[in-house]
Coordinates of C-alpha atoms in Angstrom, one line a residue:
M58 CA 89.4 53.7 -7.6
Q59 CA 91.8 51.9 -9.9
A60 CA 94.7 53.1 -12.0
A61 CA 94.1 53.2 -15.7
P62 CA 96.6 51.6 -18.2
A63 CA 99.6 53.5 -19.3
V64 CA 99.7 55.3 -22.7
A65 CA 101.2 53.1 -25.4
A66 CA 104.7 53.9 -26.5
G67 CA 104.9 56.3 -29.4
T68 CA 101.4 57.8 -28.8
T69 CA 100.3 60.9 -27.1
G70 CA 97.0 59.6 -25.7
I71 CA 94.9 62.0 -27.8
E72 CA 93.1 59.1 -29.3
K73 CA 91.5 58.6 -25.8
L74 CA 90.2 62.2 -25.7
R75 CA 86.4 62.1 -25.8
E76 CA 84.7 65.3 -26.7
A77 CA 81.2 66.2 -25.4
T78 CA 79.6 69.4 -24.3
R79 CA 77.7 69.5 -21.1
P80 CA 77.6 71.6 -18.0
A81 CA 80.4 70.8 -15.6
P82 CA 79.1 69.4 -12.4
A83 CA 79.3 71.4 -9.2
I84 CA 82.3 70.0 -7.4
A85 CA 84.3 71.0 -4.3
F86 CA 87.9 70.5 -3.5
Q87 CA 90.6 72.1 -1.3
D88 CA 93.7 74.1 -1.8
A89 CA 97.0 73.3 -0.1
D90 CA 95.9 75.1 3.1
G91 CA 92.6 73.2 3.3
K92 CA 90.4 76.0 2.0
E93 CA 87.3 74.8 0.1
H94 CA 87.0 75.8 -3.6
T95 CA 84.5 75.2 -6.4
L96 CA 84.8 75.5 -10.1
S97 CA 83.0 78.8 -10.0
D98 CA 86.0 80.3 -8.2
F99 CA 87.8 80.0 -11.6
G100 CA 85.1 81.6 -13.7
G101 CA 86.3 82.9 -17.1
R102 CA 89.3 80.6 -17.2
G103 CA 89.8 77.4 -19.1
L104 CA 90.4 74.4 -16.8
V105 CA 92.3 71.1 -17.2
I106 CA 91.1 69.1 -14.1
N107 CA 93.3 66.1 -13.5
L108 CA 92.3 63.5 -11.0
W109 CA 95.3 61.7 -9.7
A110 CA 97.2 60.1 -6.8
T111 CA 100.8 59.5 -5.8
W112 CA 100.2 55.8 -5.6
C113 CA 98.9 55.6 -9.2
P114 CA 101.8 54.7 -11.6
P115 CA 100.1 56.2 -14.8
C116 CA 99.3 59.4 -12.8
V117 CA 102.9 59.7 -11.6
A118 CA 104.1 59.1 -15.2
E119 CA 102.0 62.0 -16.7
M120 CA 102.7 64.6 -13.9
P121 CA 105.8 66.1 -15.5
A122 CA 103.9 66.6 -18.8
L123 CA 101.0 68.2 -16.9
D124 CA 103.6 70.5 -15.3
R125 CA 104.9 71.5 -18.7
L126 CA 101.4 72.0 -20.0
A127 CA 100.6 74.3 -17.1
A128 CA 103.6 76.5 -18.1
L129 CA 102.7 76.5 -21.8
V130 CA 99.1 77.7 -21.3
A131 CA 99.1 79.8 -18.1
A132 CA 99.5 83.1 -20.0
E133 CA 96.4 82.2 -22.0
G134 CA 94.1 82.0 -19.0
I135 CA 94.1 78.2 -18.8
L136 CA 94.7 76.6 -15.4
V137 CA 95.7 73.0 -14.8
L138 CA 94.1 71.8 -11.6
P139 CA 95.6 68.5 -10.4
L140 CA 93.2 67.2 -7.7
S141 CA 95.1 64.7 -5.6
S142 CA 93.0 61.9 -4.0
D143 CA 95.8 61.1 -1.5
R144 CA 94.4 61.0 2.0
G145 CA 97.7 62.4 3.3
G146 CA 96.9 65.8 1.7
R147 CA 99.5 68.5 1.4
A148 CA 102.0 66.5 3.6
Q149 CA 102.0 63.8 1.0
V150 CA 101.7 65.8 -2.2
E151 CA 104.2 68.6 -1.5
P152 CA 107.3 66.2 -1.1
F153 CA 106.1 64.3 -4.2
Y154 CA 106.1 67.6 -6.2
Q155 CA 109.6 68.4 -4.9
R156 CA 110.9 64.9 -5.8
L157 CA 109.6 65.3 -9.4
G158 CA 110.7 68.9 -9.7
L159 CA 107.1 70.1 -10.4
R160 CA 107.1 73.9 -10.4
N161 CA 104.0 75.0 -12.4
L162 CA 101.3 73.0 -10.7
G163 CA 99.4 74.1 -7.6
I164 CA 98.6 71.7 -4.8
W165 CA 94.9 70.9 -5.0
L166 CA 93.3 68.2 -2.9
D167 CA 90.3 65.8 -3.1
P168 CA 91.1 63.5 -0.2
R169 CA 87.6 62.2 0.2
G170 CA 87.1 61.6 -3.5
A171 CA 84.1 63.9 -3.7
A172 CA 85.2 65.8 -6.8
A173 CA 86.1 62.5 -8.5
R174 CA 82.7 61.1 -7.7
G175 CA 81.0 64.3 -8.8
L176 CA 82.9 64.2 -12.1
G177 CA 81.9 60.5 -12.6
A178 CA 85.5 59.3 -12.8
R179 CA 85.9 55.6 -13.3
G180 CA 89.6 55.4 -12.5
L181 CA 92.8 57.4 -12.2
P182 CA 94.1 59.4 -13.9
T183 CA 91.0 61.0 -15.4
T184 CA 91.3 64.5 -16.9
V185 CA 88.3 66.8 -17.6
I186 CA 88.6 69.9 -19.8
V187 CA 86.2 72.7 -18.9
D188 CA 85.8 75.8 -21.1
R189 CA 85.7 79.4 -20.0
T190 CA 81.9 79.3 -19.7
G191 CA 81.9 76.3 -17.3
M192 CA 81.0 73.7 -19.8
E193 CA 82.8 70.3 -19.8
R194 CA 84.1 69.9 -23.3
A195 CA 86.1 66.7 -23.1
R196 CA 87.6 64.1 -20.9
L197 CA 90.4 61.6 -21.1
E198 CA 90.7 58.5 -19.0
G199 CA 94.2 57.2 -18.5
E200 CA 97.7 58.6 -19.0
A201 CA 98.5 61.1 -21.7
Q202 CA 101.5 63.2 -22.9
W203 CA 99.8 66.5 -22.0
D204 CA 102.7 68.6 -23.4
A205 CA 102.6 66.9 -26.9
A206 CA 101.6 69.3 -29.6
P207 CA 98.2 67.6 -30.5
L208 CA 97.1 67.7 -26.9
V209 CA 98.2 71.2 -26.2
A210 CA 96.3 72.3 -29.3
A211 CA 93.2 70.4 -28.2
V212 CA 93.4 72.0 -24.7
R213 CA 93.6 75.5 -26.3
R214 CA 90.7 74.8 -28.7
L215 CA 88.4 73.2 -26.1
T216 CA 88.9 75.8 -23.4
R217 CA 88.1 78.8 -25.6
G218 CA 84.3 78.6 -25.2
G219 CA 82.7 81.9 -24.5
G220 CA 86.0 83.8 -24.2
P221 CA 88.2 85.4 -26.7
P222 CA 90.4 83.1 -28.8
A223 CA 93.7 82.4 -27.1
S224 CA 96.5 84.2 -28.9
G225 CA 99.1 82.0 -30.6
S226 CA 96.9 78.9 -30.4
T227 CA 96.3 76.4 -33.2

C-alpha cells in the first residue's frame, strides 16, 4: 500500500471528502492486547476509521490532528479508530504515540491489512466515516487536518445517522 500525497498548505483536506451512503463492510481488527474486534462492537457510536502506518509520512503528519479530533468528539459518542497496518503491532505503535504525545487515541491494529482490504483502501492514509447505524457515510484519501472546524463539523454531521443529534454540533 502506498502513501497518499500530503495536504496542500493552507487547506484542511475537506475538499477530498467524498460522501456516499452504503453499508460499512464487515471488517475485523485487533486492540492493543491482540483481541479481535469488529465494527459491530461499537454499535450506536459514530466512527472515524483511520488507516495508517508509522512509515507513512502523511499519516504521521495527520496523527496529532486526529488525536485532537478524538478529544473534541468523544463526549458526543464518536470514536476515532486509528487502525495501524504496522507489522510490529503494539510494540511499534505505542512508542510512536509516546514520541508524538498522542493521548486521546487508542491503539488499534490491522497488521495483516485485512481491514484495509475490506474497506477497499487504495493507499494510506484513508479515513472512513461510519454513522451510528453502521452505514459508511464518507471517506477521505490522503492527509487532512482533522481538527479544523470544517472537518470537525462534517464528522459530527456524518456520524449522526440513526442516533440523536449530537449536542453542540454544527
